[in-house]
Short mmCIF file of C-alpha atoms and ligand atoms in Angstrom, two decimals:
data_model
loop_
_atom_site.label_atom_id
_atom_site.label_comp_id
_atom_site.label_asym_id
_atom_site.label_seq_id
_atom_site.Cartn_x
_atom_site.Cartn_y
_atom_site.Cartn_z
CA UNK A 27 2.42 4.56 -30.81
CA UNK A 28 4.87 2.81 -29.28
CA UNK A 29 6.05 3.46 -25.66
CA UNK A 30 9.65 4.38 -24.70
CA UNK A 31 10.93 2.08 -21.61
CA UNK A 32 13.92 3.91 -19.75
CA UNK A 33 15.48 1.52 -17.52
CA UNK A 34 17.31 2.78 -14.48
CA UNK A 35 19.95 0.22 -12.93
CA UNK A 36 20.80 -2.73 -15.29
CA UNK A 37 21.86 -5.36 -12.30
CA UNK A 38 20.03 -7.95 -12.14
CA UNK A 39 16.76 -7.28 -12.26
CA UNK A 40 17.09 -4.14 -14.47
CA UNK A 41 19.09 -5.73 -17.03
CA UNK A 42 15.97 -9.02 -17.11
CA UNK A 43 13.48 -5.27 -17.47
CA UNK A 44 15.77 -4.06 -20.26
CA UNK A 45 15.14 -7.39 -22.32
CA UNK A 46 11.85 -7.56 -21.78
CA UNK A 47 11.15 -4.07 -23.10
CA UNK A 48 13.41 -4.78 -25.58
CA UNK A 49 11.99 -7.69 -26.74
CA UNK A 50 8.97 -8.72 -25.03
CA UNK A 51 6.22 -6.45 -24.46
CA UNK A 52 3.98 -5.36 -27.36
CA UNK A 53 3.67 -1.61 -27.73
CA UNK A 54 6.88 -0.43 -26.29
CA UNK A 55 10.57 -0.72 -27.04
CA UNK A 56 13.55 0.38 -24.84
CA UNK A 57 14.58 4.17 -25.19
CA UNK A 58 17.45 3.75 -23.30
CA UNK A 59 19.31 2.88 -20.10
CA UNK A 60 21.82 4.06 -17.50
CA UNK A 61 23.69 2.13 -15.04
CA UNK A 62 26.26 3.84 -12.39
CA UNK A 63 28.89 0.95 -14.29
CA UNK A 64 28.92 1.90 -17.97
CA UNK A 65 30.43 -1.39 -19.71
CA UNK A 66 26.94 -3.23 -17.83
CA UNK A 67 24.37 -0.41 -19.10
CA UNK A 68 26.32 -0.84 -22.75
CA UNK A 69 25.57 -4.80 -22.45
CA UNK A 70 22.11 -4.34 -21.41
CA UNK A 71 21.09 -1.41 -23.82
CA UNK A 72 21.85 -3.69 -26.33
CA UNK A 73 22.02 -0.59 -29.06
CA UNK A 74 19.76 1.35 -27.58
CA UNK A 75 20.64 4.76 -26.01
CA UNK A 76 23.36 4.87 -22.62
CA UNK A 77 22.38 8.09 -20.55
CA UNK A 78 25.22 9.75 -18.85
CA UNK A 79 22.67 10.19 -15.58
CA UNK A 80 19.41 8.96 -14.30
CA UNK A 81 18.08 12.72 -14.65
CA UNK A 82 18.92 12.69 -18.47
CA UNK A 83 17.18 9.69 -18.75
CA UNK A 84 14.00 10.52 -17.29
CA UNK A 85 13.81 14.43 -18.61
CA UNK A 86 14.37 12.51 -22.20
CA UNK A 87 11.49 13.21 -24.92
CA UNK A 88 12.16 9.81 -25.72
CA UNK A 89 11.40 8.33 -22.61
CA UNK A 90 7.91 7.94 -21.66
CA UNK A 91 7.94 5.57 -18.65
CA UNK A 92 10.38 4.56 -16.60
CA UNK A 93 11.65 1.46 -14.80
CA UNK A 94 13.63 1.98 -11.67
CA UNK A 95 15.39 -1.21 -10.61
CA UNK A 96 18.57 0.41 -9.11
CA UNK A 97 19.66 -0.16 -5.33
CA UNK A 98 17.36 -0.02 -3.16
CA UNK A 99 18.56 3.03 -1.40
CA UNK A 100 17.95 5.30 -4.44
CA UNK A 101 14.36 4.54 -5.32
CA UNK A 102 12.93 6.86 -3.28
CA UNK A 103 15.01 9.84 -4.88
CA UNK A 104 13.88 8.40 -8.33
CA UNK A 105 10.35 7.65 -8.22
CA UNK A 106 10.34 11.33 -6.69
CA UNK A 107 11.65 12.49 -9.94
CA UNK A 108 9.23 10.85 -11.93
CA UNK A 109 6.57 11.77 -10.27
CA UNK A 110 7.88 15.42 -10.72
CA UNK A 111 8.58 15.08 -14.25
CA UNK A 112 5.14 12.97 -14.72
CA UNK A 113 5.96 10.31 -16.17
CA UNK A 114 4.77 6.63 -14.83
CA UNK A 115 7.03 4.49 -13.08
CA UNK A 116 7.66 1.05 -12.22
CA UNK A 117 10.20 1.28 -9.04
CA UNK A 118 11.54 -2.24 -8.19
CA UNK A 119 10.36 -3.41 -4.80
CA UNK A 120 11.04 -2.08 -2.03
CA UNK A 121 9.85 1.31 -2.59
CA UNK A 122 12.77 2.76 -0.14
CA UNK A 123 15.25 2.01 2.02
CA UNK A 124 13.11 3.56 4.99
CA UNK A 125 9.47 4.05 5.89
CA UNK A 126 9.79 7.73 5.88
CA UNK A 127 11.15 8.01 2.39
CA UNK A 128 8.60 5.73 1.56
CA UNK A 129 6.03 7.86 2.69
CA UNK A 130 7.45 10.98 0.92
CA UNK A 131 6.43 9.30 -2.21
CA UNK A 132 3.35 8.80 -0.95
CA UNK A 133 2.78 12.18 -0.12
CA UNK A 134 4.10 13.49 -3.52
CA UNK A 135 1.54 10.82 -5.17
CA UNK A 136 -1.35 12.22 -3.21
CA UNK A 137 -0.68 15.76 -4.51
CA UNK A 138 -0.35 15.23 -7.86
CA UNK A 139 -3.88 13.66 -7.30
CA UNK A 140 -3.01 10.94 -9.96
CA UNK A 141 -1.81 7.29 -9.43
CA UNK A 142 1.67 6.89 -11.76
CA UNK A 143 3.94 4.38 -9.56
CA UNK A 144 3.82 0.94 -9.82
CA UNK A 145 6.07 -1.17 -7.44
CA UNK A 146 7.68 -3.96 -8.56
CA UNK A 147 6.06 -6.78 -6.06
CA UNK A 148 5.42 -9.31 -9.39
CA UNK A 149 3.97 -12.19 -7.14
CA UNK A 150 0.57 -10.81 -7.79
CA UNK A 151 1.38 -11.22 -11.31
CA UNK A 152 2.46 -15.23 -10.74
CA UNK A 153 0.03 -17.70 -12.82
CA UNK A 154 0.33 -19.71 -9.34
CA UNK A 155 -0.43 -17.01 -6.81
CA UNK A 156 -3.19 -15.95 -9.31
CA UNK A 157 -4.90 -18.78 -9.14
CA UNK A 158 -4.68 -19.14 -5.43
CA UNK A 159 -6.07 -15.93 -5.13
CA UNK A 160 -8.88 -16.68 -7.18
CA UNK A 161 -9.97 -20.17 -5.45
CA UNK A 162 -9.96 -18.12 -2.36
CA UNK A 163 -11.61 -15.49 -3.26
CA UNK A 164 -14.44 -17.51 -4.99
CA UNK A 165 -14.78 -19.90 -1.48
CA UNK A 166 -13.14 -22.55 -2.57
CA UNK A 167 -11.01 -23.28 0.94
CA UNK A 168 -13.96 -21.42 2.89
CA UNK A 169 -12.74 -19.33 5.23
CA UNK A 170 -8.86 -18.58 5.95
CA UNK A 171 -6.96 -19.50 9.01
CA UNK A 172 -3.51 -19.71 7.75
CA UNK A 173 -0.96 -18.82 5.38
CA UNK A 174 2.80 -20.77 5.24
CA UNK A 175 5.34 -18.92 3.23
CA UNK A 176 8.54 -20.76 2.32
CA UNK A 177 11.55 -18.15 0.55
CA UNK A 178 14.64 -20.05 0.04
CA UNK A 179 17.38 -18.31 -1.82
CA UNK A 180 20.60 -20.08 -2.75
CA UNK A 181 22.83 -17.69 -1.09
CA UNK A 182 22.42 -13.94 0.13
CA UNK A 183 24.11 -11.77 -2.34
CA UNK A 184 26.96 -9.92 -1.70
CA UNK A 185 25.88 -6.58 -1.51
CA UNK A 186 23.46 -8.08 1.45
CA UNK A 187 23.98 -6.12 4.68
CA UNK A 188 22.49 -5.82 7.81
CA UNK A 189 18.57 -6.66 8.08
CA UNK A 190 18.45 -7.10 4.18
CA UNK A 191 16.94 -10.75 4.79
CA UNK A 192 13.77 -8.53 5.87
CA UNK A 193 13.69 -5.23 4.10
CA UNK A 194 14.74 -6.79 0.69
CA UNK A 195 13.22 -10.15 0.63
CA UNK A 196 10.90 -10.81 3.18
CA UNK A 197 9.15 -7.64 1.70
CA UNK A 198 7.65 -9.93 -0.85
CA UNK A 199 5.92 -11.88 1.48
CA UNK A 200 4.45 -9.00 3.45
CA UNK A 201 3.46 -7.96 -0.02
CA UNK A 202 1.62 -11.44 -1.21
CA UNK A 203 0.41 -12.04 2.45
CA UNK A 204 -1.57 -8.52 2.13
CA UNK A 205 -2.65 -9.27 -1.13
CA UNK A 206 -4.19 -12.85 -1.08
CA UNK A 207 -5.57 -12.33 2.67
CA UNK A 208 -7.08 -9.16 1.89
CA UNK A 209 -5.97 -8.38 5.39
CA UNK A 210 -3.56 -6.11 7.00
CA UNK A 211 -0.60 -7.72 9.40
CA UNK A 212 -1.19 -6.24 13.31
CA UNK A 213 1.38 -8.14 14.83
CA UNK A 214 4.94 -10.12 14.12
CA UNK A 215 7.28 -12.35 15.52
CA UNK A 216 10.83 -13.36 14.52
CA UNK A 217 12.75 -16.68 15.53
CA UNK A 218 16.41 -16.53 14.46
CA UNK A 219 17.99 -20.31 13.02
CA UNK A 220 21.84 -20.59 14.18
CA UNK A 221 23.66 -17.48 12.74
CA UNK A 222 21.31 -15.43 12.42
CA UNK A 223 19.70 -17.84 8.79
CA UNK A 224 17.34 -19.17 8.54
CA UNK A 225 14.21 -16.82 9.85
CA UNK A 226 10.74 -17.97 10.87
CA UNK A 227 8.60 -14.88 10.87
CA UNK A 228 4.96 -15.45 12.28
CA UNK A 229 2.33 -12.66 11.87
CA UNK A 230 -1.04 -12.07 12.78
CA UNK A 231 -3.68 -10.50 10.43
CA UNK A 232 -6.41 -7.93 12.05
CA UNK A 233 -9.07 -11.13 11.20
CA UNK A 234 -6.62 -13.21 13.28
CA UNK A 235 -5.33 -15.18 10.53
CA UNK A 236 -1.43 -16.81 11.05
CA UNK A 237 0.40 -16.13 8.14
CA UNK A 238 4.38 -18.11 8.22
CA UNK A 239 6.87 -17.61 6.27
CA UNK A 240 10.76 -19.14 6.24
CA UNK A 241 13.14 -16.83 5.02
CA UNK A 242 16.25 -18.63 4.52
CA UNK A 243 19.29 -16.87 2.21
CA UNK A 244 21.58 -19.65 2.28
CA UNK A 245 19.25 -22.65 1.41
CA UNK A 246 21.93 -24.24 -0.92
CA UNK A 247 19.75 -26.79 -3.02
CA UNK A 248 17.90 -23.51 -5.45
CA UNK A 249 15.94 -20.69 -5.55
CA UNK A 250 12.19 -22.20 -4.05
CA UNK A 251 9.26 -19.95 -3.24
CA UNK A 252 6.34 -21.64 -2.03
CA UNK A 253 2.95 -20.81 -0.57
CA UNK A 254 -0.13 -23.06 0.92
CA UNK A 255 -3.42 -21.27 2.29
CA UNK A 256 -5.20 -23.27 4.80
CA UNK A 257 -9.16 -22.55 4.94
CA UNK A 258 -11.79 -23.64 6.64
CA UNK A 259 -12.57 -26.15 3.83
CA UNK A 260 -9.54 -26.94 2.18
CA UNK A 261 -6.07 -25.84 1.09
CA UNK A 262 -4.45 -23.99 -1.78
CA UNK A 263 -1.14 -24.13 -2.90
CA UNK A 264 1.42 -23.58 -5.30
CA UNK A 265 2.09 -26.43 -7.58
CA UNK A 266 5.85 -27.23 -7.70
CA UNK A 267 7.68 -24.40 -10.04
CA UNK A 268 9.20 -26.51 -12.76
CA UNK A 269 8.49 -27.60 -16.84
CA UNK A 270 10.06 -30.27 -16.20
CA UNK A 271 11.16 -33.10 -13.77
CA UNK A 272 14.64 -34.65 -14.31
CA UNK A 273 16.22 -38.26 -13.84
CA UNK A 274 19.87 -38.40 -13.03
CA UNK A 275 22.48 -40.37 -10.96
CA UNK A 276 19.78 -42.76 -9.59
CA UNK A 277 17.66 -39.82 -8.60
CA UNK A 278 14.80 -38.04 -10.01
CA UNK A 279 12.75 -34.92 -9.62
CA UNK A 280 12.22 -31.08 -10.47
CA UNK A 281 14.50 -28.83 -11.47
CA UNK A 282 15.31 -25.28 -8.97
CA UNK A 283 16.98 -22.75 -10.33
CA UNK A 284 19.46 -20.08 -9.23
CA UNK A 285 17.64 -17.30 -8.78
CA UNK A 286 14.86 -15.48 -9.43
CA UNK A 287 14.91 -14.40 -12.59
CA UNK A 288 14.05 -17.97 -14.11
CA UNK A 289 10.85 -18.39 -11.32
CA UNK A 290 9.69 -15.48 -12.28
CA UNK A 291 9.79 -14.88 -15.46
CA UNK A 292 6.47 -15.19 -16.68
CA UNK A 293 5.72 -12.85 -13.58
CA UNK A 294 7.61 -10.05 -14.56
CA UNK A 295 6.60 -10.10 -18.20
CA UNK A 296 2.78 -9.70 -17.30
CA UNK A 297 3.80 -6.82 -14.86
CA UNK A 298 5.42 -5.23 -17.75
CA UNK A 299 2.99 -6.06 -20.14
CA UNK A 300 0.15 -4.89 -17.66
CA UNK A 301 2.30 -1.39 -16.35
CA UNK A 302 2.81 -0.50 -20.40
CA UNK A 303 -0.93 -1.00 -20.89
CA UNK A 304 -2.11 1.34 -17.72
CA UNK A 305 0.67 3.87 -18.42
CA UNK A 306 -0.97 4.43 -21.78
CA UNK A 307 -4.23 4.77 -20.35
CA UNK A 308 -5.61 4.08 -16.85
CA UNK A 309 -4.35 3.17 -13.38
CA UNK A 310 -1.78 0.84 -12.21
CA UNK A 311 -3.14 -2.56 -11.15
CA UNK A 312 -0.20 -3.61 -9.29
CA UNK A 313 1.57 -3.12 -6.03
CA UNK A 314 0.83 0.87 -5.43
CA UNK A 315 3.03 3.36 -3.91
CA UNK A 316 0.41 2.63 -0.96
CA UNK A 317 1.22 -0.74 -1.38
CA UNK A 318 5.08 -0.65 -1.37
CA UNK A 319 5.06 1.91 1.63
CA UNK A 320 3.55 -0.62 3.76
CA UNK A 321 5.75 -3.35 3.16
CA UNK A 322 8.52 -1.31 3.80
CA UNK A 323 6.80 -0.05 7.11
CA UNK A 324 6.13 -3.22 8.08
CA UNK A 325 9.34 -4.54 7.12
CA UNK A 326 11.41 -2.41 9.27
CA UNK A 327 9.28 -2.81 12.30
CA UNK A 328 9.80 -6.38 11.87
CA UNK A 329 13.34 -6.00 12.02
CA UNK A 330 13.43 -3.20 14.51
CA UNK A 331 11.55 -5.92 16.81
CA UNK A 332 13.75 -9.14 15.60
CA UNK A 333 16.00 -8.97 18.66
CA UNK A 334 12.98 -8.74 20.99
CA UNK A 335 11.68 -12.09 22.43
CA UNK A 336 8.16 -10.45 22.53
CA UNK A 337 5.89 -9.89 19.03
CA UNK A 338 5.90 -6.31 17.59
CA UNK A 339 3.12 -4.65 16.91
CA UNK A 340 2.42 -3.32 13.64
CA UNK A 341 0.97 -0.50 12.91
CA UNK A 342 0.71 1.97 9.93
CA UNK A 343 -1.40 5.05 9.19
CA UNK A 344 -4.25 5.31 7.46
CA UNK A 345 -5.31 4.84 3.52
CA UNK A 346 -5.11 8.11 1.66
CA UNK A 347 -8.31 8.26 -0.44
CA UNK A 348 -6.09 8.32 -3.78
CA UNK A 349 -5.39 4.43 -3.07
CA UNK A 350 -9.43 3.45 -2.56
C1 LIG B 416 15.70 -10.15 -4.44
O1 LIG B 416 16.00 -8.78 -4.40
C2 LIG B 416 14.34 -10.37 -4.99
O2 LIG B 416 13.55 -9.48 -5.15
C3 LIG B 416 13.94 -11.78 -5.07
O3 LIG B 416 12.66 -11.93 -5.62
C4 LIG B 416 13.98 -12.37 -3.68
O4 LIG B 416 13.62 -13.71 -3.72
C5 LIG B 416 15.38 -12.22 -3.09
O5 LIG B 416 15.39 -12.77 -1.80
C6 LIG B 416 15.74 -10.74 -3.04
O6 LIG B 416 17.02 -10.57 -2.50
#
């Protein structure tokens, strides 16, 4: 039987979810969408159903998972609801706006003694990142000492405020760092560029690995993520992101794009492809609630710390048993 996909928030990201259900994943279809702006949720249902709420949507016979990707400041509240109403859910990353609401779905996962959120960190899901994970983890740098994370987004959207540049996008490398070291981040230090962009973030793992990352919002030239490991042995990194290299006005080279919708595209298609698969039977094999509450812990230490000229310590609590 096929599964119904109920997408909640049709910006961006939520609208890319909606045609992917829609169109992409085998064994589902999309049941329906809502989006606080009703003219964008009619676009991106593309006939499907409009709910009048969120609630409606997820209480909704026809909806049997659901795919939060509304701002970030209303996950929490969502994935809550899910979990209430059991049904699995992919909640775009972060999890929450703050540690403590992170934690409260946490908690609420841990009592209903089943795993059901996913969060939407689809790095892990990146042919590239795969594969760097793998040479690693088979030896094939020898031991790690480093990791250098490059983010560069065109510009920082408009609904950017505050510490975003952290909480909302450096989250993804706290998330990929975790996941290809294996480690967890003790420590963290934040240099500033002029204005405030770029960021150099350096971190320390608890095996004393470096792991680097520029976070830069206004980067102009495209949308470029890039990672290299550096082992004891050797190096891993991401080829450059592009099908295809371009010759024009007496230059030549790849081609960036926008955003990252177009980077990660094959990304987000295995993450739905893999979600729809566990929520019919099994457990999650992305980013867990666990997962997305310690990014977000991390994250806002990191920027509680930024104005600091000292590193912050990190620290979270410890692994419920639920997460292994
Ligand atoms: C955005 O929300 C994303 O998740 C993108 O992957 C990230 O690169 C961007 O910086 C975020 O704002």
């Amino acid at each position: 039987m096929s599964l119904g996909i109920g997408v909640i928030g049709t910006g961006v990201m939520g609208s890319e979810h909606a045609r992917l259900a829609a169109r992409e994943i085998p064994g589902a279809h999309l049941a329906g969408v809502f989006d606080a702006d009703a003219g964008r949720a009619r676009a991106a249902a593309a006939g499907a159903t409009v709910f009048p709420d969120p609630r409606a949507l997820i209480a909704s016979d026809r909806v049997g998972a659901v795919v939060i990707a509304s701002p970030d400041g209303t996950h929490a509240e969502l994935a809550l609801a899910c979990l209430e109403a059991g049904k699995p859910a992919l909640c775009e990353k972060p999890l929450a706006s703050t540690t403590a609401e992170a934690l409260r779905v946490v908690e609420a996962e841990v009592a209903s003694k089943r795993r059901s959120i996913q969060v939407g960190y689809m790095r892990r899901f990146d042919p590239g990142y795969l594969e760097m994970k793998r040479i690693k983890d088979t030896g094939g740098i020898g031991a790690p000492t480093l990791l250098h994370n490059v983010h560069r987004n065109v510009r920082a959207p408009e609904w950017f405020t505050g510490p975003m540049a952290v909480t909302n996008s450096f989250v993804h490398e706290i998330d990929v760092s975790r996941w290809l070291t294996g480690s967890e981040m003790v420590s963290a230090r934040v240099e500033a560029g002029p204005g405030g962009d770029p960021l150099m973030i350096t971190m320390r793992t608890d095996r004393g690995e470096i792991v680097s990352t520029e976070v830069h919002m206004n980067a102009a030239y495209g949308y470029h993520v890039h990672a290299e490991m550096v082992g004891r042995e050797g190096t891993v990194a991401l080829a450059p992101p592009s099908l295809v290299s371009r010759n024009k006005e007496g230059a030549g080279g790849i081609v960036y794009p926008d955003d990252w919708v177009p980077r990660f595209a094959d990304a987000n298609r295995r993450q739905m492809t893999e979600w729809v698969r566990a929520a019919a039977a099994g457990t999650p094999v992305g980013a867990s609630a666990w997962d997305g509450y310690v990014a977000s812990a991390i994250a806002e230490q990191v920027a509680a710390g930024m104005a600091g000229d000292r590193p912050t310590a990190l620290s979270v609590p410890a692994r419920p048993s639920l997460y292994g």
